PDB file of C-alpha atoms in Angstrom:
ATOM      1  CA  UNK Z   3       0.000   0.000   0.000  1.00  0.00           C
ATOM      2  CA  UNK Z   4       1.399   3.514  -0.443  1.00  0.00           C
ATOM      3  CA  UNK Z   5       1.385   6.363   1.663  1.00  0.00           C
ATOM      4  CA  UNK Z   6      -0.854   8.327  -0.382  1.00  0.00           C
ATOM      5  CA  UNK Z   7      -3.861   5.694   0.372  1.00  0.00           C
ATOM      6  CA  UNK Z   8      -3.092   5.485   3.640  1.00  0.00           C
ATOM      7  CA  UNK Z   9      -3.322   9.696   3.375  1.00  0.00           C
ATOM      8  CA  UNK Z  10      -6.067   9.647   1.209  1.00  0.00           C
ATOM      9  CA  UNK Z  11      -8.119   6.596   3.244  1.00  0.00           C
ATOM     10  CA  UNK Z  12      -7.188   8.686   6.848  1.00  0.00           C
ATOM     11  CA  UNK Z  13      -8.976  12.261   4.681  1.00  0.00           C
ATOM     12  CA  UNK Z  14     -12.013  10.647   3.255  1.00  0.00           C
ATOM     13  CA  UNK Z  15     -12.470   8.824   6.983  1.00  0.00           C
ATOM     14  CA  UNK Z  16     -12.176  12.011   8.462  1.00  0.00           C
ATOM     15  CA  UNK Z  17     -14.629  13.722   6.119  1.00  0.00           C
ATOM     16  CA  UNK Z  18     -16.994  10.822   5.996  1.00  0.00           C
ATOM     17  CA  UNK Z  19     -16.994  11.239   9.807  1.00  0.00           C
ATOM     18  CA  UNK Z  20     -17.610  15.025   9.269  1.00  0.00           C
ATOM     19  CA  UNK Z  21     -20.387  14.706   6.928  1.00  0.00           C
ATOM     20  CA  UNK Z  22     -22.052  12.005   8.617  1.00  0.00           C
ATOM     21  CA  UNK Z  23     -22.522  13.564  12.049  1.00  0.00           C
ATOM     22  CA  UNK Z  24     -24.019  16.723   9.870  1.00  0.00           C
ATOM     23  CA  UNK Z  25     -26.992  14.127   8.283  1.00  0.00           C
ATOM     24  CA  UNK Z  26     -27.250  12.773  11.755  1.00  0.00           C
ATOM     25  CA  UNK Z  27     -27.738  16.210  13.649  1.00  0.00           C
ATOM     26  CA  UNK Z  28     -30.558  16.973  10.807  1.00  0.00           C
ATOM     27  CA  UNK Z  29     -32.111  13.369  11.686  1.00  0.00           C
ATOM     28  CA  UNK Z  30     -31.981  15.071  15.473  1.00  0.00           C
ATOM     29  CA  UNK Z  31     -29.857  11.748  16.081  1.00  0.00           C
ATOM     30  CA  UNK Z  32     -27.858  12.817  19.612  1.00  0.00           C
ATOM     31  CA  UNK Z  33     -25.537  10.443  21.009  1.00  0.00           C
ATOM     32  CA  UNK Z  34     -22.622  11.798  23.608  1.00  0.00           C
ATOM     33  CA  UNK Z  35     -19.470  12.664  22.213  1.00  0.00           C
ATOM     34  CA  UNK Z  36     -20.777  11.383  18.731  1.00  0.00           C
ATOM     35  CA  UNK Z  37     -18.590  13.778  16.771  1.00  0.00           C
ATOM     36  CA  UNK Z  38     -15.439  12.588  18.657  1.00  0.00           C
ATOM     37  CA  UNK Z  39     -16.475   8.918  18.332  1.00  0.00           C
ATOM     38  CA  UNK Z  40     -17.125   9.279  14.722  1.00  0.00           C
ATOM     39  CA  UNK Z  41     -13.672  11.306  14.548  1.00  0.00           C
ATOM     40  CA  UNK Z  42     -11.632   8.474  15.927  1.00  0.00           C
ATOM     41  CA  UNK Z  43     -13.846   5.163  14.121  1.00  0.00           C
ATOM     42  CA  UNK Z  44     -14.492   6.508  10.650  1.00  0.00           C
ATOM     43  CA  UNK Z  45     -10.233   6.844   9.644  1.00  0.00           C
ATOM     44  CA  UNK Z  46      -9.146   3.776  11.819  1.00  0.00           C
ATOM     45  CA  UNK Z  47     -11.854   1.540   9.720  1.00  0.00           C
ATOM     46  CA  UNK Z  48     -11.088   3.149   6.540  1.00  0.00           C
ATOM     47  CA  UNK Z  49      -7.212   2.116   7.046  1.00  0.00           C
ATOM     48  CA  UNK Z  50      -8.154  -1.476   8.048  1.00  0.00           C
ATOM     49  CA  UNK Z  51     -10.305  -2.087   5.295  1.00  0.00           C
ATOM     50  CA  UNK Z  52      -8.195  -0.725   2.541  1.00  0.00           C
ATOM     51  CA  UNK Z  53      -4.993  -2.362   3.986  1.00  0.00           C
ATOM     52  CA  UNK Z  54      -6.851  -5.806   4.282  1.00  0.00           C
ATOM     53  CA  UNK Z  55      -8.706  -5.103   0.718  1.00  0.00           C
ATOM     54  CA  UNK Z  56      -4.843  -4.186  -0.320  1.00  0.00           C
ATOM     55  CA  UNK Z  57      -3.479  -7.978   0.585  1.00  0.00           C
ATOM     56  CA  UNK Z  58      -6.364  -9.613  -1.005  1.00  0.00           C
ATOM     57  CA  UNK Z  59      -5.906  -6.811  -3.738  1.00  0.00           C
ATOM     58  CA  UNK Z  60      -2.688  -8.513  -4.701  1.00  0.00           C
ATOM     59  CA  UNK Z  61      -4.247 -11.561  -5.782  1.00  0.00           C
ATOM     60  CA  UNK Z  62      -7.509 -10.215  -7.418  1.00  0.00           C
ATOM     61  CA  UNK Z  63      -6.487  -5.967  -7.881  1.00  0.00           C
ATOM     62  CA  UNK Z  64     -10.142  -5.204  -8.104  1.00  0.00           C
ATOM     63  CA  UNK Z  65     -10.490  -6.096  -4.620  1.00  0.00           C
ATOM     64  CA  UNK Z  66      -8.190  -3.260  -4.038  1.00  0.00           C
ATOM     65  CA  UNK Z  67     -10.087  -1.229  -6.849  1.00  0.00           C
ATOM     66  CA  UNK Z  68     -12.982  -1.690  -5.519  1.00  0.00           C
ATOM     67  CA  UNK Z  69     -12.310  -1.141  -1.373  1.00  0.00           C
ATOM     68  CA  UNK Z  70     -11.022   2.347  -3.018  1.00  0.00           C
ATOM     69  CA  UNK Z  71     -14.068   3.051  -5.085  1.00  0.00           C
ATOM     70  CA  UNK Z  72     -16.088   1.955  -1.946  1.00  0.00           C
ATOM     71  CA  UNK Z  73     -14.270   4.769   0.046  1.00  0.00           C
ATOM     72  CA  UNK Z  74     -14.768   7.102  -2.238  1.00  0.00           C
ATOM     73  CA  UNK Z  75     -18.511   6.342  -2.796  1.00  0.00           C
ATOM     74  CA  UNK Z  76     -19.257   6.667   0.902  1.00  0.00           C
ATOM     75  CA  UNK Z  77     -17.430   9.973   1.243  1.00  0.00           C
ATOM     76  CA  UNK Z  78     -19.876  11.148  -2.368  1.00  0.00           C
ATOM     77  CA  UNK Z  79     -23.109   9.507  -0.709  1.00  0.00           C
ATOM     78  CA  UNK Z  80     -22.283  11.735   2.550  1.00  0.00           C
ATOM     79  CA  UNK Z  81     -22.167  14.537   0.353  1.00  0.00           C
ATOM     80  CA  UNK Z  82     -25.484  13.866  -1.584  1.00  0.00           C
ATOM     81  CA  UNK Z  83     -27.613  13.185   1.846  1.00  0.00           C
ATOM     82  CA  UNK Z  84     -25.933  16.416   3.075  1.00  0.00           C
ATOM     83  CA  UNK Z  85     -26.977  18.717  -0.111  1.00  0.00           C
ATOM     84  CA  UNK Z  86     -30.404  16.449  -0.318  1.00  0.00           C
ATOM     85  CA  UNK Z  87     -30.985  17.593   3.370  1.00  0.00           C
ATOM     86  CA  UNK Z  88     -30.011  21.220   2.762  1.00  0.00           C
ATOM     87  CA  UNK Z  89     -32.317  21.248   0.060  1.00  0.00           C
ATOM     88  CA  UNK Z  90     -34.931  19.611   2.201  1.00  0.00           C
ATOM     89  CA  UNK Z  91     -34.390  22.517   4.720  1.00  0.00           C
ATOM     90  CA  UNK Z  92     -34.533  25.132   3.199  1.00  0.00           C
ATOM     91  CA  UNK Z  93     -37.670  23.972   1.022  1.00  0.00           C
ATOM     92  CA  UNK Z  94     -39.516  22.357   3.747  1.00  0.00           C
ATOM     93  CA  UNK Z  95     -40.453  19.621   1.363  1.00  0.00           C
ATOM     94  CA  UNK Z  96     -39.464  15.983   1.606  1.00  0.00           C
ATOM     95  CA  UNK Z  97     -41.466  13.523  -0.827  1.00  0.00           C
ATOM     96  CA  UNK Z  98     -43.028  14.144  -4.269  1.00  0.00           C
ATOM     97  CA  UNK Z  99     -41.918  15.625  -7.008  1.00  0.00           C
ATOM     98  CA  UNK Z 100     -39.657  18.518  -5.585  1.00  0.00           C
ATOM     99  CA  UNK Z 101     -38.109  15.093  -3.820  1.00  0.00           C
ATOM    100  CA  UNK Z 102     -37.164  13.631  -6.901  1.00  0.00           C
ATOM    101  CA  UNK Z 103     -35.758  17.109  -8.285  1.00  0.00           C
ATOM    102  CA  UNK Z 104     -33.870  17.624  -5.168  1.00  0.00           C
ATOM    103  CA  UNK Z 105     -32.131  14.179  -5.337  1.00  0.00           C
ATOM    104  CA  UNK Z 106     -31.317  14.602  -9.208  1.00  0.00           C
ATOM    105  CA  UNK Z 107     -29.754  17.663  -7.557  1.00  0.00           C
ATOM    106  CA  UNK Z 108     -27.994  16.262  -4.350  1.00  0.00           C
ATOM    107  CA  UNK Z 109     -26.864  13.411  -6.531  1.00  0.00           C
ATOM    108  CA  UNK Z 110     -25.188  15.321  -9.610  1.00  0.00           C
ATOM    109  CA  UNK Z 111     -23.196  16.755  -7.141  1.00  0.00           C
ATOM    110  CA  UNK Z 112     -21.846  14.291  -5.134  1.00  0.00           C
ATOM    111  CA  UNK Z 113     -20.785  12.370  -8.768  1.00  0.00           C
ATOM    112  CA  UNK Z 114     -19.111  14.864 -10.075  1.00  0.00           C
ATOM    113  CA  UNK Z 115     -16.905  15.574  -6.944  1.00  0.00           C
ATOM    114  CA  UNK Z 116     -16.022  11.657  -7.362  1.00  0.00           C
ATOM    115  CA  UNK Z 117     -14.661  11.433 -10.685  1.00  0.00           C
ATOM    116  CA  UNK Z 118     -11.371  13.186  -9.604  1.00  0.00           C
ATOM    117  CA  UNK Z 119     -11.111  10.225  -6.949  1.00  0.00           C
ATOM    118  CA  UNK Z 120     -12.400   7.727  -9.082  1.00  0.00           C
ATOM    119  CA  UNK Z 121     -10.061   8.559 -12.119  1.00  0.00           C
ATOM    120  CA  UNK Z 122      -6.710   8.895 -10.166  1.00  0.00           C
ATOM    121  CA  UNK Z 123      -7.259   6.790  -6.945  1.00  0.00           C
ATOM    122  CA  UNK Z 124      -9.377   4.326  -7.314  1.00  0.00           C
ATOM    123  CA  UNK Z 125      -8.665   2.947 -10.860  1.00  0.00           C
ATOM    124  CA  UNK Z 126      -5.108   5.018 -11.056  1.00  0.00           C
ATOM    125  CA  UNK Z 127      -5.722   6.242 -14.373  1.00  0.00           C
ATOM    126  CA  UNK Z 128      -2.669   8.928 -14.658  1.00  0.00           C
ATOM    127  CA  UNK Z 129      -3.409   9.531 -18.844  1.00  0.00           C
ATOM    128  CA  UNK Z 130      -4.870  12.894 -20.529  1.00  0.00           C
ATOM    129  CA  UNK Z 131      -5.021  12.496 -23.264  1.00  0.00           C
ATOM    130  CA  UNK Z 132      -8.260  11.202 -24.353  1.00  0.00           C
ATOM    131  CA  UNK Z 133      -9.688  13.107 -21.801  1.00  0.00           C
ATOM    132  CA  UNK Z 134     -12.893  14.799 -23.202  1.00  0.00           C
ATOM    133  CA  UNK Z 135     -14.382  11.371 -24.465  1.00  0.00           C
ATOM    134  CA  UNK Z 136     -13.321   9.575 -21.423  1.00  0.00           C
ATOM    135  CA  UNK Z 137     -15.498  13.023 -19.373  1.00  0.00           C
ATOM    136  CA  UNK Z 138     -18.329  12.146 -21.936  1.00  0.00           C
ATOM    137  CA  UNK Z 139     -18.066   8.394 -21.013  1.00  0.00           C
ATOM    138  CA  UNK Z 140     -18.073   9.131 -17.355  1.00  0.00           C
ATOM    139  CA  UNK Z 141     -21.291  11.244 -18.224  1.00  0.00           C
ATOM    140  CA  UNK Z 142     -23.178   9.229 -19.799  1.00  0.00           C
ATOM    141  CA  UNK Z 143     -22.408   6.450 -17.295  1.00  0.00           C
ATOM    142  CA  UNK Z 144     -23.563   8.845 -14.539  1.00  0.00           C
ATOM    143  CA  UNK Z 145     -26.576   9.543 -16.053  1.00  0.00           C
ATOM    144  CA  UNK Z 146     -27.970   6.287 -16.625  1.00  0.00           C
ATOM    145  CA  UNK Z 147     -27.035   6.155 -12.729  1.00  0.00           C
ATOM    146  CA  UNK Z 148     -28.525   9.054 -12.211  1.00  0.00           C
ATOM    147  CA  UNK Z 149     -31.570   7.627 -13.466  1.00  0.00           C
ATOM    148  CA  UNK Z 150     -31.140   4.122 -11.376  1.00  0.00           C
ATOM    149  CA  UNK Z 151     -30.388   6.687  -8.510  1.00  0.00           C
ATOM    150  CA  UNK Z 152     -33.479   8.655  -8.124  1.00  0.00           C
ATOM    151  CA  UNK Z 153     -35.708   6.403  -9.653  1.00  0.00           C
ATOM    152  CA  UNK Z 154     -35.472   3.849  -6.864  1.00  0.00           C
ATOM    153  CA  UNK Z 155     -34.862   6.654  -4.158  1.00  0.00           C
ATOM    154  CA  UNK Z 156     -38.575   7.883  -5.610  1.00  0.00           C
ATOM    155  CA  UNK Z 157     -39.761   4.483  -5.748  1.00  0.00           C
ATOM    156  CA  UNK Z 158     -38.944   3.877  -1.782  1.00  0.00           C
ATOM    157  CA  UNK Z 159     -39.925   7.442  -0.571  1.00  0.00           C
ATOM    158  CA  UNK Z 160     -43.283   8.344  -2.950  1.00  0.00           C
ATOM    159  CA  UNK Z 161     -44.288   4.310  -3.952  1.00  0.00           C
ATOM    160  CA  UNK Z 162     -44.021   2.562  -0.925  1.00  0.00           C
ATOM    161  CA  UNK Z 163     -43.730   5.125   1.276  1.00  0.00           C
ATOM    162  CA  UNK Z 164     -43.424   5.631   5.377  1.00  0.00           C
ATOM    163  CA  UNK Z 165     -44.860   1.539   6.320  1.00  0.00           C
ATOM    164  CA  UNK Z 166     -43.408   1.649   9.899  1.00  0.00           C
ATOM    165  CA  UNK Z 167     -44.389   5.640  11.029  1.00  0.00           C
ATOM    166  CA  UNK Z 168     -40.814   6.798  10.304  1.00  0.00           C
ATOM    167  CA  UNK Z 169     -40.576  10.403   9.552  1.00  0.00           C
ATOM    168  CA  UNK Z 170     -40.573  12.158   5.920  1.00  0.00           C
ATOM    169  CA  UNK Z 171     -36.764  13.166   6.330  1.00  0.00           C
ATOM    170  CA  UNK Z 172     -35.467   9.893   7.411  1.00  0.00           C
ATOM    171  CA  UNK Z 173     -37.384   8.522   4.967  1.00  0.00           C
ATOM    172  CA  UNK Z 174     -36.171  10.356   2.479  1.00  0.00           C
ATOM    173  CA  UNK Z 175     -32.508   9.175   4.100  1.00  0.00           C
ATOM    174  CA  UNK Z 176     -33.318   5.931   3.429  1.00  0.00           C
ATOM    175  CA  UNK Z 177     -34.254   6.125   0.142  1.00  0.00           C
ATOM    176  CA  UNK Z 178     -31.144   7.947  -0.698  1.00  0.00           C
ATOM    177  CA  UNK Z 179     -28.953   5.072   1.491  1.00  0.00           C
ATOM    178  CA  UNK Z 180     -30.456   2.353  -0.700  1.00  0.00           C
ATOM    179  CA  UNK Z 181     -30.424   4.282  -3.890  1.00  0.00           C
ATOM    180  CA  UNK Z 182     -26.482   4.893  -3.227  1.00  0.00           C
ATOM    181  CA  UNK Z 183     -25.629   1.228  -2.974  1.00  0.00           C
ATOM    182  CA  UNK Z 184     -27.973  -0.038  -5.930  1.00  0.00           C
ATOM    183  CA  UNK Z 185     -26.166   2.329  -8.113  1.00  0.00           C
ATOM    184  CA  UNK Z 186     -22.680   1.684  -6.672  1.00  0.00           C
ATOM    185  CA  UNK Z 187     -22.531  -1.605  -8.329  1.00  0.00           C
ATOM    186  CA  UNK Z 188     -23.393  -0.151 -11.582  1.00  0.00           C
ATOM    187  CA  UNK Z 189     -21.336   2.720 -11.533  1.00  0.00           C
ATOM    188  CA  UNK Z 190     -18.239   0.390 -10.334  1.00  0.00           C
ATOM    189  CA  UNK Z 191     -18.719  -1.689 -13.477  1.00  0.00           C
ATOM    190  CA  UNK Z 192     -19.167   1.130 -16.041  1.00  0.00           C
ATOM    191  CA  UNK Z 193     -16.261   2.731 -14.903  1.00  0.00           C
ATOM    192  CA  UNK Z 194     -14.139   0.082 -14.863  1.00  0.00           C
ATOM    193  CA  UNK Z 195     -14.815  -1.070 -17.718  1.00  0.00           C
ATOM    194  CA  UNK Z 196     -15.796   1.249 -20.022  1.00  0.00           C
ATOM    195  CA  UNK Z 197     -14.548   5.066 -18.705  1.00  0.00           C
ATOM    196  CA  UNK Z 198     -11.249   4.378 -16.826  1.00  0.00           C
ATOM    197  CA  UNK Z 199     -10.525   0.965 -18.823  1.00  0.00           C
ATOM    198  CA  UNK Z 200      -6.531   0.412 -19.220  1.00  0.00           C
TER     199      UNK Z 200
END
């Protein structure tokens, strides 16, 4: 393992941490001395997960590829719950259609702050050249995800809706959450192999 994914696995702990204790605060989630906890936990796993995804990485490298890309994803889906809960805020609105807009939104946003990460960490991809078709690639990749993304996130909050009393906003949490990892394993694949293929 190199020292910049041990640096880069100790930031996005950090931030992960950061970010999540922000969506929990908004979920009115209070636990003592959550930040600190969070702080401390969030780096410490991120290191033992890449370092053991790292040894089995040497046998299989998309082990490693894909602990990275994991990392990564978790700091992005941090990022879209935090923007999806601004945007629930400052709206007041948390299902319908200003939902689905607002997790189109949240979700743009946390994918383009990831291709940066994905490109030169994650799949090590140091060319380019080539760059503008491998940008429309990662687009169009992003937007079929984009599509998985809110369409099941709208599917759990305005189809099935609230079945056990929880509230709109964690709801809409939970949507998001499950949305994230259904799309993860597409957007793994398509840019693997197709936008940051060797």
């Amino acid at each position: 393992m190199k020292k910049i994914d041990i640096i880069l696995a100790l930031i996005t702990g950090e931030v992960a941490a950061f970010f999540f204790l922000g969506v929990a605060r908004n979920l009115k989630i209070e636990i003592p001395f959550l930040g600190w906890i969070l702080a401390i936990l969030f780096p410490v796993l991120s290191i033992i997960g890449l370092w053991v995804s790292f040894l089995i990485g040497k046998k299989f490298l998309f082990i490693f590829q894909a602990a990275k890309f994991f990392l990564i994803g978790i700091l992005a889906t941090l990022v879209d719950l935090t923007i999806l809960n601004l945007l629930i805020q400052i709206f007041q609105v948390a299902t319908g259609y200003y939902f689905s807009l607002f997790k189109g939104i949240s979700f743009l946003f946390a994918t383009l702050a990831k291709y940066g990460g994905d490109k030169f960490w994650a799949f090590e991809k140091k060319e380019t050249r080539g760059i503008g078709k491998e940008f429309s690639q990662f687009l169009a990749v992003t937007f079929i995800g984009l599509g998985i993304n809110v369409g099941v996130a709208s599917f759990i909050v305005n189809a099935l809706g609230s079945q056990d009393g929880l509230s709109k906003e964690l709801l809409a949490n939970v949507g998001g959450i499950i949305a994230a990892f259904v799309v993860a394993a597409w957007n793994f694949f398509g840019y693997k192999f197709i936008v940051f293929k060797k």
